[in-house]
CSV table of N, CA, C and O in Angstrom, one decimal:
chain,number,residue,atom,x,y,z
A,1170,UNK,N,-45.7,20.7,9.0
A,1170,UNK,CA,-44.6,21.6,9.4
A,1170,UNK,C,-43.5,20.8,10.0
A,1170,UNK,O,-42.4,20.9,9.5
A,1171,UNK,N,-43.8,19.8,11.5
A,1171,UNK,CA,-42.6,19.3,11.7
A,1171,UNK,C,-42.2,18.1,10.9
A,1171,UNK,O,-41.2,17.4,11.1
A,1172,UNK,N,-43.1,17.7,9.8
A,1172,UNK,CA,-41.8,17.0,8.5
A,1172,UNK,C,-41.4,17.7,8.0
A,1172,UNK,O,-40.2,17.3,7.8
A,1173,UNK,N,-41.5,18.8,7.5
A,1173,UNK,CA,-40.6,19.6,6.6
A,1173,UNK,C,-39.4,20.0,7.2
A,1173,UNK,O,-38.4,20.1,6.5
A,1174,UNK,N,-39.5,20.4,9.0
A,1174,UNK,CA,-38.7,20.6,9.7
A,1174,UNK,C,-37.5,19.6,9.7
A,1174,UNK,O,-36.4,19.9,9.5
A,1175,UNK,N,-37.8,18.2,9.9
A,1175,UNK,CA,-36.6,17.1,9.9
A,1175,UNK,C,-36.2,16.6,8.5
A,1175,UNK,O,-35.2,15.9,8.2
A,1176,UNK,N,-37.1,17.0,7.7
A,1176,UNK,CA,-36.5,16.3,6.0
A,1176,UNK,C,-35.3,18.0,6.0
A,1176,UNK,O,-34.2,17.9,5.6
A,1177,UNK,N,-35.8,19.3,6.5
A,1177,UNK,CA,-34.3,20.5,6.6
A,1177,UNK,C,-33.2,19.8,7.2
A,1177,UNK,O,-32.1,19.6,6.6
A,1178,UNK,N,-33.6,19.6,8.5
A,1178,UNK,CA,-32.8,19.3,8.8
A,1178,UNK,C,-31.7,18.1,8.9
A,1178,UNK,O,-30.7,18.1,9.5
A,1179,UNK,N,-32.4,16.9,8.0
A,1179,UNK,CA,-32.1,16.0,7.7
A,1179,UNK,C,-30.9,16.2,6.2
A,1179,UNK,O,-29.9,15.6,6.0
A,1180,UNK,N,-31.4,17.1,5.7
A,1180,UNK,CA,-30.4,17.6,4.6
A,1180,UNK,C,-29.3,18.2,4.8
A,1180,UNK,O,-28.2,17.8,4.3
A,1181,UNK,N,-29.3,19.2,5.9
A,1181,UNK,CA,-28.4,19.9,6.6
A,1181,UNK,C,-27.3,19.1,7.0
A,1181,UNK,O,-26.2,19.1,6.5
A,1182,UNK,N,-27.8,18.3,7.9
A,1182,UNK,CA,-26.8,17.2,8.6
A,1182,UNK,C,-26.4,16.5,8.1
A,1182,UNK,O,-25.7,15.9,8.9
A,1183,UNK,N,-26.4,15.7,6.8
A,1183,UNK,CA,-25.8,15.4,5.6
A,1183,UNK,C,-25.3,16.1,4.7
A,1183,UNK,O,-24.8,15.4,3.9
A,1184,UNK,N,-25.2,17.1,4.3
A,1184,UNK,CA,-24.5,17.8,3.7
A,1184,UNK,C,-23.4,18.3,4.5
A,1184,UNK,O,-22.3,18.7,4.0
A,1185,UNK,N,-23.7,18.4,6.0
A,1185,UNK,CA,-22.5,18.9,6.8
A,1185,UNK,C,-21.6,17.9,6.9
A,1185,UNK,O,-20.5,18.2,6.6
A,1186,UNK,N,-21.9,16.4,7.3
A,1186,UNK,CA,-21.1,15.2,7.5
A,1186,UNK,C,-20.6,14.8,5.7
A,1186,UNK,O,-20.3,13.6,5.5
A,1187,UNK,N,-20.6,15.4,4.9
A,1187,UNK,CA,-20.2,15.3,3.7
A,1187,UNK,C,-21.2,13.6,3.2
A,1187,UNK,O,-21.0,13.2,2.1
A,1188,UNK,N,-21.9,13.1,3.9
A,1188,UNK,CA,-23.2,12.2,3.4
A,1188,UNK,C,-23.0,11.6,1.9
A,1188,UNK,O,-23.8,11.6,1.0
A,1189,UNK,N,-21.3,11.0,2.0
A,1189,UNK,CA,-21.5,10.0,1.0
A,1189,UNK,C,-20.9,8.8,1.7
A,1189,UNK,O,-19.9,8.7,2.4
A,1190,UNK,N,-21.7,7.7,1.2
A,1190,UNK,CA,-21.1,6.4,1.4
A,1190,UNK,C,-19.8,5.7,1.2
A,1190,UNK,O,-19.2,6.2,0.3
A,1191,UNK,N,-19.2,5.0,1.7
A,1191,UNK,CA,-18.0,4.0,1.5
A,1191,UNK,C,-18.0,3.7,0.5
A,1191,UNK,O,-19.0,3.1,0.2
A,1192,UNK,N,-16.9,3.8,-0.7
A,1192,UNK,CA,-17.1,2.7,-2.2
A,1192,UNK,C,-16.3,2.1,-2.0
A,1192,UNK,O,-15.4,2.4,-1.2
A,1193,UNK,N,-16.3,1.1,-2.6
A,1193,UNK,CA,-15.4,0.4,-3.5
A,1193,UNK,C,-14.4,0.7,-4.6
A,1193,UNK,O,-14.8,0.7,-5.8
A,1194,UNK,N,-12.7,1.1,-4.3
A,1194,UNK,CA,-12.2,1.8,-5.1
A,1194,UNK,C,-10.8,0.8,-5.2
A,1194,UNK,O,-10.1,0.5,-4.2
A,1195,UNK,N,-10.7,0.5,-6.5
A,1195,UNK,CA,-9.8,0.0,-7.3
A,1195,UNK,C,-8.4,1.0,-8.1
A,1195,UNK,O,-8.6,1.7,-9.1
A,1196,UNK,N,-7.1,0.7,-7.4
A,1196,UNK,CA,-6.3,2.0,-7.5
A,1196,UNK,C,-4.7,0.6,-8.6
A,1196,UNK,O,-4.0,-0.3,-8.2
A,1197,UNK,N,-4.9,1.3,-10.0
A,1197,UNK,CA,-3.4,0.7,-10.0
A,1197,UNK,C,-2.2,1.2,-9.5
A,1197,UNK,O,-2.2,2.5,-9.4
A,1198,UNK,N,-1.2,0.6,-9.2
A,1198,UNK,CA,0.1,1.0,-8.5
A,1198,UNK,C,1.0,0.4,-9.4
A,1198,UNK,O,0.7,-0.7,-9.7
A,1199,UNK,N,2.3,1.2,-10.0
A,1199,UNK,CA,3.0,0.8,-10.6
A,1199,UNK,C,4.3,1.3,-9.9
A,1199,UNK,O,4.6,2.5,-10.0
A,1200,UNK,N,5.3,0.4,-9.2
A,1200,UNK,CA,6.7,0.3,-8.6
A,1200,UNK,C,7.8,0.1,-9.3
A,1200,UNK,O,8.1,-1.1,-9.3
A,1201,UNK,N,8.7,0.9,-9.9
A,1201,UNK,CA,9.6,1.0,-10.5
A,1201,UNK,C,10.9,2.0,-9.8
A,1201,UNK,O,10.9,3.2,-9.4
A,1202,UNK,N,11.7,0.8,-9.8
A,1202,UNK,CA,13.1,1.4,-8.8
A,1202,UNK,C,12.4,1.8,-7.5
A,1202,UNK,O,11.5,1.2,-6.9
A,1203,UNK,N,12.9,3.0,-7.1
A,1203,UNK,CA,12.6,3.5,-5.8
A,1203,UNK,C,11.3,4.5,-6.0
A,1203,UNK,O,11.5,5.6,-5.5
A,1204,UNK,N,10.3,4.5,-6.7
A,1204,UNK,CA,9.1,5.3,-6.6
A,1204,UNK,C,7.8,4.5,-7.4
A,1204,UNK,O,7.6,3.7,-8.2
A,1205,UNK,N,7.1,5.3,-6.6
A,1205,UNK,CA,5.6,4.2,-7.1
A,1205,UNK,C,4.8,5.6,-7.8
A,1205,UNK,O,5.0,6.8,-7.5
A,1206,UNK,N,3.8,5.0,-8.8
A,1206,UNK,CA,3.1,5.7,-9.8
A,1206,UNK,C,1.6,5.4,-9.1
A,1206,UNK,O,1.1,4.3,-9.4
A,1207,UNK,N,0.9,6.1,-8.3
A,1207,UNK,CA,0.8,7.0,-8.0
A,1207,UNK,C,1.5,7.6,-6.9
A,1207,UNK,O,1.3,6.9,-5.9
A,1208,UNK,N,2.1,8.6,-6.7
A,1208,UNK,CA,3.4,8.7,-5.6
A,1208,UNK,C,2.8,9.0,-4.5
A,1208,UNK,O,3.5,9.1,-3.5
A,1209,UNK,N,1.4,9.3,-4.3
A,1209,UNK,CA,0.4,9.6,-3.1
A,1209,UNK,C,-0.9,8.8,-3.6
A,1209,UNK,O,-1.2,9.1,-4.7
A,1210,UNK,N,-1.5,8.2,-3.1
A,1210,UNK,CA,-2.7,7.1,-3.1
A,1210,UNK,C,-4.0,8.0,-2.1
A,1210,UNK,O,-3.8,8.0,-0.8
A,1211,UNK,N,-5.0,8.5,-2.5
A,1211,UNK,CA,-6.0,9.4,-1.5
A,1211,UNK,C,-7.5,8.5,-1.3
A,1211,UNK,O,-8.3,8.8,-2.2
A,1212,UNK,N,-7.8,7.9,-0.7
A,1212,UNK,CA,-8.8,7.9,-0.3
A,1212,UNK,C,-9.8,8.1,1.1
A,1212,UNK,O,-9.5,8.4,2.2
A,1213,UNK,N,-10.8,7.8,0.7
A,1213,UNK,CA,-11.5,9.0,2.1
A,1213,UNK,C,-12.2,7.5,3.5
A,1213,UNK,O,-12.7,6.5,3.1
A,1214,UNK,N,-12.0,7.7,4.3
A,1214,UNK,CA,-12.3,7.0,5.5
A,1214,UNK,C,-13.3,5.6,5.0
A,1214,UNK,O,-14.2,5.8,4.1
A,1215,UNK,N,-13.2,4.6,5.4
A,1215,UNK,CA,-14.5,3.5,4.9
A,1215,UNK,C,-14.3,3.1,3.6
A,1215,UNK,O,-14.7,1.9,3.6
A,1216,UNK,N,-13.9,3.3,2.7
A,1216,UNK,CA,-13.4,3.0,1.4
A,1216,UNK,C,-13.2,1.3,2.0
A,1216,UNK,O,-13.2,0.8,3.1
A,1217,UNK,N,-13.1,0.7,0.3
A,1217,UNK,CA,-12.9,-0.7,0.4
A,1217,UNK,C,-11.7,-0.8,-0.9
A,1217,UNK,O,-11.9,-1.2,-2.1
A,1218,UNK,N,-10.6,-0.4,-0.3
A,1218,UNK,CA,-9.9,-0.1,-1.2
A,1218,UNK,C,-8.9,-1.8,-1.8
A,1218,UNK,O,-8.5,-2.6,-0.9
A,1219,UNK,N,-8.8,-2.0,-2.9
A,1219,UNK,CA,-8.2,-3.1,-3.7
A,1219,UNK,C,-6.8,-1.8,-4.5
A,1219,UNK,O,-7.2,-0.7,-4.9
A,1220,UNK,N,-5.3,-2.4,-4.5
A,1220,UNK,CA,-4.4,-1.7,-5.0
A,1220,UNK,C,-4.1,-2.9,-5.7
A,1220,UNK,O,-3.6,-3.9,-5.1
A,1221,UNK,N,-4.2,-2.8,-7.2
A,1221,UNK,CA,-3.0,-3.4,-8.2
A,1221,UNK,C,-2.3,-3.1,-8.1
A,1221,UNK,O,-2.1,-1.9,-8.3
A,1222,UNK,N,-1.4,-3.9,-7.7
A,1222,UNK,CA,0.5,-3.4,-7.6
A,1222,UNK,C,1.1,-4.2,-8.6
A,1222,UNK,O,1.2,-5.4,-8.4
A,1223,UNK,N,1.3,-3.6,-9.6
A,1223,UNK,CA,2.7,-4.0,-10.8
A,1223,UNK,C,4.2,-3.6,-10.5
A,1223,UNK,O,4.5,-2.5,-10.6
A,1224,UNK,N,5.1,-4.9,-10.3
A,1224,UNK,CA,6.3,-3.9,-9.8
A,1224,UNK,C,7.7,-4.8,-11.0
A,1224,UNK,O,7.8,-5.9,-11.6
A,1225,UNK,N,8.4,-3.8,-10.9
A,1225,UNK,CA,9.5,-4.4,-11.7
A,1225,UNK,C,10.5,-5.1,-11.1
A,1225,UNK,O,11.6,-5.2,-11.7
A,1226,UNK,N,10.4,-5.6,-9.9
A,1226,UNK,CA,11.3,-6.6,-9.3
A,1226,UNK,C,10.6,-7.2,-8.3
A,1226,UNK,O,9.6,-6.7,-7.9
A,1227,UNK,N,11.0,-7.9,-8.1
A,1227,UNK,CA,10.2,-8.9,-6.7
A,1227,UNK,C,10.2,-7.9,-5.4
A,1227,UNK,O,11.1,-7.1,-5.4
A,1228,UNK,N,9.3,-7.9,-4.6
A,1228,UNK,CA,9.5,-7.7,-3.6
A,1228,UNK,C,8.4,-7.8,-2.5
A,1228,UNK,O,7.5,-8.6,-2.5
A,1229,UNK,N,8.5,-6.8,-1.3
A,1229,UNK,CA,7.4,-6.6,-0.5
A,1229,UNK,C,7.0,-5.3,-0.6
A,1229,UNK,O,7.8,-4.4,-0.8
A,1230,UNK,N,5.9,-5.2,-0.6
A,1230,UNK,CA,4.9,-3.8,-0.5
A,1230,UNK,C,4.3,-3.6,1.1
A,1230,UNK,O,3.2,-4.0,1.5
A,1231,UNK,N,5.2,-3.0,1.7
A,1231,UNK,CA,4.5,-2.3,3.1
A,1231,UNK,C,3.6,-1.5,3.2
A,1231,UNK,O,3.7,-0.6,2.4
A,1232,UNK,N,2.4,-1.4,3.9
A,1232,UNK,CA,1.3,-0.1,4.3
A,1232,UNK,C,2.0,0.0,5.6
A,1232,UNK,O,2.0,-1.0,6.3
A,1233,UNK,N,2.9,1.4,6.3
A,1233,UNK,CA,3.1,1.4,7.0
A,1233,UNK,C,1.6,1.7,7.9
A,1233,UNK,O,0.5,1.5,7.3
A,1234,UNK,N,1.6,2.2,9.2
A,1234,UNK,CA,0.4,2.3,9.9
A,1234,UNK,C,-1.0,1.4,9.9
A,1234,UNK,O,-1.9,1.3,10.7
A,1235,UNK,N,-0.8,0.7,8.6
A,1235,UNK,CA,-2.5,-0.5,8.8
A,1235,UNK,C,-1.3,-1.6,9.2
A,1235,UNK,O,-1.6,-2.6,9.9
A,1236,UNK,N,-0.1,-1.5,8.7
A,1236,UNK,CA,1.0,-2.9,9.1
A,1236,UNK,C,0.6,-3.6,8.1
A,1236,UNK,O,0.3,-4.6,8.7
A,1237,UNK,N,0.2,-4.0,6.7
A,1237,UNK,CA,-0.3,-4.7,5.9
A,1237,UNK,C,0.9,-5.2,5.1
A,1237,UNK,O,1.6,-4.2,4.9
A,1238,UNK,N,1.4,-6.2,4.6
A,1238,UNK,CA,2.3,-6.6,3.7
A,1238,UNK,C,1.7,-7.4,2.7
A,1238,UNK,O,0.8,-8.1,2.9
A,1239,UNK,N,2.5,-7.2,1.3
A,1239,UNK,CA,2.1,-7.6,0.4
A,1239,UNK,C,3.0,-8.3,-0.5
A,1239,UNK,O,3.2,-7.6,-1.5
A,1240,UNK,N,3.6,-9.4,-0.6
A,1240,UNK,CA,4.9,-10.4,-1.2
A,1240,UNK,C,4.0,-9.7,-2.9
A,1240,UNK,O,2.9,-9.7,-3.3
A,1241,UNK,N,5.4,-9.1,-3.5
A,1241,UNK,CA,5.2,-9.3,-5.0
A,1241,UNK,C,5.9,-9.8,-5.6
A,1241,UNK,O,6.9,-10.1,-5.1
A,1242,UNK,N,5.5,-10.2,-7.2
A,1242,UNK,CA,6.5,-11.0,-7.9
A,1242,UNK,C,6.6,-10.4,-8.9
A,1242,UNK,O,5.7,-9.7,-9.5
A,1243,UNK,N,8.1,-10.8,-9.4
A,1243,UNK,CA,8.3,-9.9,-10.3
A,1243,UNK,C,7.2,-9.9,-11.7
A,1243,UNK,O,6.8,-11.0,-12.1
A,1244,UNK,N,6.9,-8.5,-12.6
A,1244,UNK,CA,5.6,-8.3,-13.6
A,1244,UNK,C,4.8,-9.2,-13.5
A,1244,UNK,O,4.5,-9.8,-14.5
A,1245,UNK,N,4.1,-9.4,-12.1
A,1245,UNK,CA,2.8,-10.1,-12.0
A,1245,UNK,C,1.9,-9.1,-11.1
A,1245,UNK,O,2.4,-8.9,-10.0
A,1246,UNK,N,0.9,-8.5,-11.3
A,1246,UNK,CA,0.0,-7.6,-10.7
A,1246,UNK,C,-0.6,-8.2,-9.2
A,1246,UNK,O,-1.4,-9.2,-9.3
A,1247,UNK,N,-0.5,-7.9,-8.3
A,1247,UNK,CA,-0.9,-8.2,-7.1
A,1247,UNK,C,-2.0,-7.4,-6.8
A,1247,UNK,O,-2.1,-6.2,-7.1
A,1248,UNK,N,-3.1,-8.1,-6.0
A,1248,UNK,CA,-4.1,-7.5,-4.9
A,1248,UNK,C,-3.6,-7.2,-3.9
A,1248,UNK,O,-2.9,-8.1,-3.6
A,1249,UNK,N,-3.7,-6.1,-3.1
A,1249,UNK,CA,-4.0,-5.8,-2.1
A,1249,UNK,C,-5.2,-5.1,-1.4
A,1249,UNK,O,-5.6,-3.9,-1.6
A,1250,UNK,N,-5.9,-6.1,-0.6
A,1250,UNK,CA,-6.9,-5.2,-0.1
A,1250,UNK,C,-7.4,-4.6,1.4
A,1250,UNK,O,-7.0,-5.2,2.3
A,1251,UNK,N,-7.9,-3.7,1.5
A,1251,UNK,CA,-8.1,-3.4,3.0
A,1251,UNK,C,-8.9,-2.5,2.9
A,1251,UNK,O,-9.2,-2.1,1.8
A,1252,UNK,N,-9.8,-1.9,4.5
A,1252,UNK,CA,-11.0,-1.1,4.6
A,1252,UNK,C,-9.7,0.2,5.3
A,1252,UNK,O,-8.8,0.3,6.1
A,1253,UNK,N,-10.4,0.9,4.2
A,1253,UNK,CA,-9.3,2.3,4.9
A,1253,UNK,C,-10.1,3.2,6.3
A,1253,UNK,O,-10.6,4.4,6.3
A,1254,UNK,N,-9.8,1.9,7.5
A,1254,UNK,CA,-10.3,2.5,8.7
A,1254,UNK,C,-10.1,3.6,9.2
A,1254,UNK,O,-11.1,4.4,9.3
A,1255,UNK,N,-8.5,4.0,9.7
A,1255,UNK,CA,-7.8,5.4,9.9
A,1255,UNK,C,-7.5,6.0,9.2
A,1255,UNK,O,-7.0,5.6,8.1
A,1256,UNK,N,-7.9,7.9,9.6
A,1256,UNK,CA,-7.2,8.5,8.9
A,1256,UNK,C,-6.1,8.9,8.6
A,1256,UNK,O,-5.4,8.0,9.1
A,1257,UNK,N,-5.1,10.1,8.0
A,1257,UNK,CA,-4.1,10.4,8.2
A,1257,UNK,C,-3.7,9.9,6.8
A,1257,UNK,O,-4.4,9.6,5.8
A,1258,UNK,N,-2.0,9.9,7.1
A,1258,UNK,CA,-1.1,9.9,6.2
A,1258,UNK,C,-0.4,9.0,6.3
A,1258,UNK,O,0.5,9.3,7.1
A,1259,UNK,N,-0.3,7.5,5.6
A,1259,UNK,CA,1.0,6.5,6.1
A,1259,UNK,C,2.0,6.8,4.7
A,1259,UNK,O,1.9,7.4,3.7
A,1260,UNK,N,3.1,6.0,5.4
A,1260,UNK,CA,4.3,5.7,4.2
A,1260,UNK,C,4.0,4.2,3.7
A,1260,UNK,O,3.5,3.1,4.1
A,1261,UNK,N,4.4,4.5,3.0
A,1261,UNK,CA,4.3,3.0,1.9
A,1261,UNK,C,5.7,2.8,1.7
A,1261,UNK,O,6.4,3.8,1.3
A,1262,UNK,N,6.5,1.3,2.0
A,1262,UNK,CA,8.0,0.9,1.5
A,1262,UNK,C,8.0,-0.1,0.7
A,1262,UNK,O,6.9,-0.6,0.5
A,1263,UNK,N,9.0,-0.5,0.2
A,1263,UNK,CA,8.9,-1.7,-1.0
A,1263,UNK,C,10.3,-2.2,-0.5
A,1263,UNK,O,11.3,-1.5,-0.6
A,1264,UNK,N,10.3,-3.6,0.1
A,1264,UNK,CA,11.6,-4.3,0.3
A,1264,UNK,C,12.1,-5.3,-1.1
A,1264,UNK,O,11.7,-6.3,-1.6
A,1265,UNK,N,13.1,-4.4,-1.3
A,1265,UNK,CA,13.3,-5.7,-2.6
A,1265,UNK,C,13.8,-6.6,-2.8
A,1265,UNK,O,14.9,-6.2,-2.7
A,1266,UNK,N,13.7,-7.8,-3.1
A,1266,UNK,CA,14.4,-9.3,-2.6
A,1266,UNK,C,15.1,-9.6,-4.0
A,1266,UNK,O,16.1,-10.3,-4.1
A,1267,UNK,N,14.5,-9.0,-5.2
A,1267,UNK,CA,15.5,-9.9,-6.3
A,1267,UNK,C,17.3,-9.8,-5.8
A,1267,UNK,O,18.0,-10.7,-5.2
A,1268,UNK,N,17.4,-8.5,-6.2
A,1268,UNK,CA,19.1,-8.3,-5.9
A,1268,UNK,C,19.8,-8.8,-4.3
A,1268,UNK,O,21.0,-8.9,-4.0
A,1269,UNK,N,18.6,-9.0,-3.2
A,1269,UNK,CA,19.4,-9.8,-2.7
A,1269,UNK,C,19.6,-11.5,-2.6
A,1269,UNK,O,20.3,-12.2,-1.8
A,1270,UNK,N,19.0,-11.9,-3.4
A,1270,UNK,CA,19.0,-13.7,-3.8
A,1270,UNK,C,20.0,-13.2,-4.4
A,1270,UNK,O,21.1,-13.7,-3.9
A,1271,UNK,N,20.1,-12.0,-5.7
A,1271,UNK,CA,22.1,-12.6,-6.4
A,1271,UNK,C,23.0,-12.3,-5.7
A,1271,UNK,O,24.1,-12.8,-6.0
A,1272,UNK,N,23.0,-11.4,-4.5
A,1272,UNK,CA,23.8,-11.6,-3.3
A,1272,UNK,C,24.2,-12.6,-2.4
A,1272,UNK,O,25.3,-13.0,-2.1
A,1273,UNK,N,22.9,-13.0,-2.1
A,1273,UNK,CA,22.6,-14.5,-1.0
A,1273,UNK,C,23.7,-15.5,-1.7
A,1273,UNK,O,24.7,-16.0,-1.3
A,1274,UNK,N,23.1,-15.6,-2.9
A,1274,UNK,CA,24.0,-16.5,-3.9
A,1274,UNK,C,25.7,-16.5,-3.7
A,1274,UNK,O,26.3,-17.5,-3.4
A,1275,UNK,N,26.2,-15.4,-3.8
A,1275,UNK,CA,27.5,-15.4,-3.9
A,1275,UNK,C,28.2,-15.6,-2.5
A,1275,UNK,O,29.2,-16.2,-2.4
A,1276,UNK,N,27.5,-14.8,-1.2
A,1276,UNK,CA,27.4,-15.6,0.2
A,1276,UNK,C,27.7,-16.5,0.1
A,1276,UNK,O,28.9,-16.7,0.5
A,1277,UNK,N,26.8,-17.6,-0.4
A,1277,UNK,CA,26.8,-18.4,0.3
A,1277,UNK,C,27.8,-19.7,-0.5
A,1277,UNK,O,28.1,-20.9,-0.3
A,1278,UNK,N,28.3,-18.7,-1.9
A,1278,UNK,CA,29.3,-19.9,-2.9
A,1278,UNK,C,30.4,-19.4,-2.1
A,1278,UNK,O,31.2,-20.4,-1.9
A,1279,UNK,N,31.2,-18.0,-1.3
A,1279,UNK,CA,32.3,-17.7,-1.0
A,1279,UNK,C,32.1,-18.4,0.5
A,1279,UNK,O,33.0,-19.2,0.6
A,1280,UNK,N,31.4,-18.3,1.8
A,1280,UNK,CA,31.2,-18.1,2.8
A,1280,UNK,C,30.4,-19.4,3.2
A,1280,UNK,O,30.8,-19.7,4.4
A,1281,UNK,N,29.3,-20.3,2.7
A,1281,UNK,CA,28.5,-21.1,2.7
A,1281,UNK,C,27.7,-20.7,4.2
A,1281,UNK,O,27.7,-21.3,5.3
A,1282,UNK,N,27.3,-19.4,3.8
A,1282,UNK,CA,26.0,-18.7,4.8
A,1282,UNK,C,24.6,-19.8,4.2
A,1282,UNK,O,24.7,-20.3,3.0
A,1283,UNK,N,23.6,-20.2,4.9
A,1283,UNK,CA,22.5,-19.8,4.5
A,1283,UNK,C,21.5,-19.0,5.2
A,1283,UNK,O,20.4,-19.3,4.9
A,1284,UNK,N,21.7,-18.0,5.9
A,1284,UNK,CA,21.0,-16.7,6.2
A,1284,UNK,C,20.6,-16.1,5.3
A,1284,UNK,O,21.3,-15.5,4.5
A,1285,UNK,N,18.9,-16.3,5.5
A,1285,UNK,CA,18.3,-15.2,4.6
A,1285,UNK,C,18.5,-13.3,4.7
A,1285,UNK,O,17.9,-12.7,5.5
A,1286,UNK,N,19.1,-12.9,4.0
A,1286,UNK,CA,18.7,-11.3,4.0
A,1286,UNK,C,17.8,-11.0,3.8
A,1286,UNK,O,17.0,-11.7,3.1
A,1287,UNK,N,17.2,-9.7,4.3
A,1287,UNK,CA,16.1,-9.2,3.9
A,1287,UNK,C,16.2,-8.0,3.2
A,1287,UNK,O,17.1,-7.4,3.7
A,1288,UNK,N,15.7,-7.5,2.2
A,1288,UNK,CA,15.9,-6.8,1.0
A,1288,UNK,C,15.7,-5.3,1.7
A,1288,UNK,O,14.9,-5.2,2.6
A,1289,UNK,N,16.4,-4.2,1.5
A,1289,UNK,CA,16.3,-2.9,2.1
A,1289,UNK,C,15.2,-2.2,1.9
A,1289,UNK,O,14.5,-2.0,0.9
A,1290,UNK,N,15.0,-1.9,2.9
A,1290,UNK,CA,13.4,-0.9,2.9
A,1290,UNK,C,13.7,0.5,2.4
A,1290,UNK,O,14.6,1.3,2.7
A,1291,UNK,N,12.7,0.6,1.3
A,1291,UNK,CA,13.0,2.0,0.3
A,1291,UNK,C,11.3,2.6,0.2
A,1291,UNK,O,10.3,1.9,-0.1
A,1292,UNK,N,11.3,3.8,0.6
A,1292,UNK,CA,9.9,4.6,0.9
A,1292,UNK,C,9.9,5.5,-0.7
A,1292,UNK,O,10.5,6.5,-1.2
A,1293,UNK,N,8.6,4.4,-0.9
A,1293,UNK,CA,8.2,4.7,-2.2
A,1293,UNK,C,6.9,6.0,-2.5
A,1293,UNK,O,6.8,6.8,-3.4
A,1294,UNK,N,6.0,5.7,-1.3
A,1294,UNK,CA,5.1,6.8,-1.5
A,1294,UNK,C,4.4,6.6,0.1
A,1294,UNK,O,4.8,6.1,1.1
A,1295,UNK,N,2.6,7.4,-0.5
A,1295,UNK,CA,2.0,7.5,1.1
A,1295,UNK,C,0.6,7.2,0.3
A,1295,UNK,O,0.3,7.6,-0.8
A,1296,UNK,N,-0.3,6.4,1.4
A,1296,UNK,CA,-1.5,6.5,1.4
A,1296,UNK,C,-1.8,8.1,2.4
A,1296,UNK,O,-1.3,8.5,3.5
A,1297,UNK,N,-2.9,8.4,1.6
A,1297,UNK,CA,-3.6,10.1,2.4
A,1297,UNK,C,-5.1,9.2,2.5
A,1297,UNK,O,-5.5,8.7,1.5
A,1298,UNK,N,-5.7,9.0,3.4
A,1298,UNK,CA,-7.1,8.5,3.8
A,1298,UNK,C,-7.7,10.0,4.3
A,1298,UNK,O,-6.9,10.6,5.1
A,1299,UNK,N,-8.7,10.6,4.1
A,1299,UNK,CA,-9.3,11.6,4.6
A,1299,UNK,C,-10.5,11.0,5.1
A,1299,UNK,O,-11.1,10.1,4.6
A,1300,UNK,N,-11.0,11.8,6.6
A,1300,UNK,CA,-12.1,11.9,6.4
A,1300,UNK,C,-13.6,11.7,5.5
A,1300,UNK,O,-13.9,11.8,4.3
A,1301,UNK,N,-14.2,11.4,6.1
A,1301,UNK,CA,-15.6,11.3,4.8
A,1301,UNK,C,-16.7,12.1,5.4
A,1301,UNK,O,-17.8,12.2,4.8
């Protein structure tokens, strides 16, 4: 009787804490102009999440709230990985550097700057981490 009692309630209490494990989830991301394909990214607390990011110009790929940065190049697929500790909702930006090197460029032939610019931050989408 008291096993039957804790294998109950052993089910219970897993089925309440939703009693699934952390995976391993592989998400592609495709960045074109100012919006990313998937335009919200969802996974649930503990995940071990890897993002292919394919983007059509060079840039950086921000996780705002983990603070993670990711240098991309232009149509070359990037890793990014991280354990999706917190929950909630971040923004995701993409700073893009091509168009400002053909700027830098003309800088620095009219002006002879060599100050790097940094490419404008454009909010492309959101990771949603839920609970598990």
């Amino acid at each position: 009787m008291l096993l039957t009692t804790i294998v109950a309630a052993s089910a219970i209490l897993g089925a309440a804490c939703g009693g699934s494990a952390p995976e391993a989830v592989e998400i592609p991301v495709n960045v074109a102009g100012e919006a990313m394909d998937p335009g919200t990214i969802r996974v649930k607390q503990g995940d071990m999440v890897t993002l292919k990011i394919d983007a059509e110009e060079a840039g950086e790929f921000h996780l705002h709230g983990y603070d993670i940065e990711q240098e991309i190049d232009k149509d070359e697929v990037a890793s990014l990985y991280f354990v999706a500790k917190a929950t909630g909702r971040f923004r995701i930006t993409f700073h893009h550097t091509e168009e400002q090197e053909h700027k830098k460029e003309d800088t620095e032939g009219d002006h002879g700057h060599d100050d790097e610019e940094e490419g404008e931050e454009v909010d492309i989408g959101f990771l949603e981490v839920g609970p598990r």
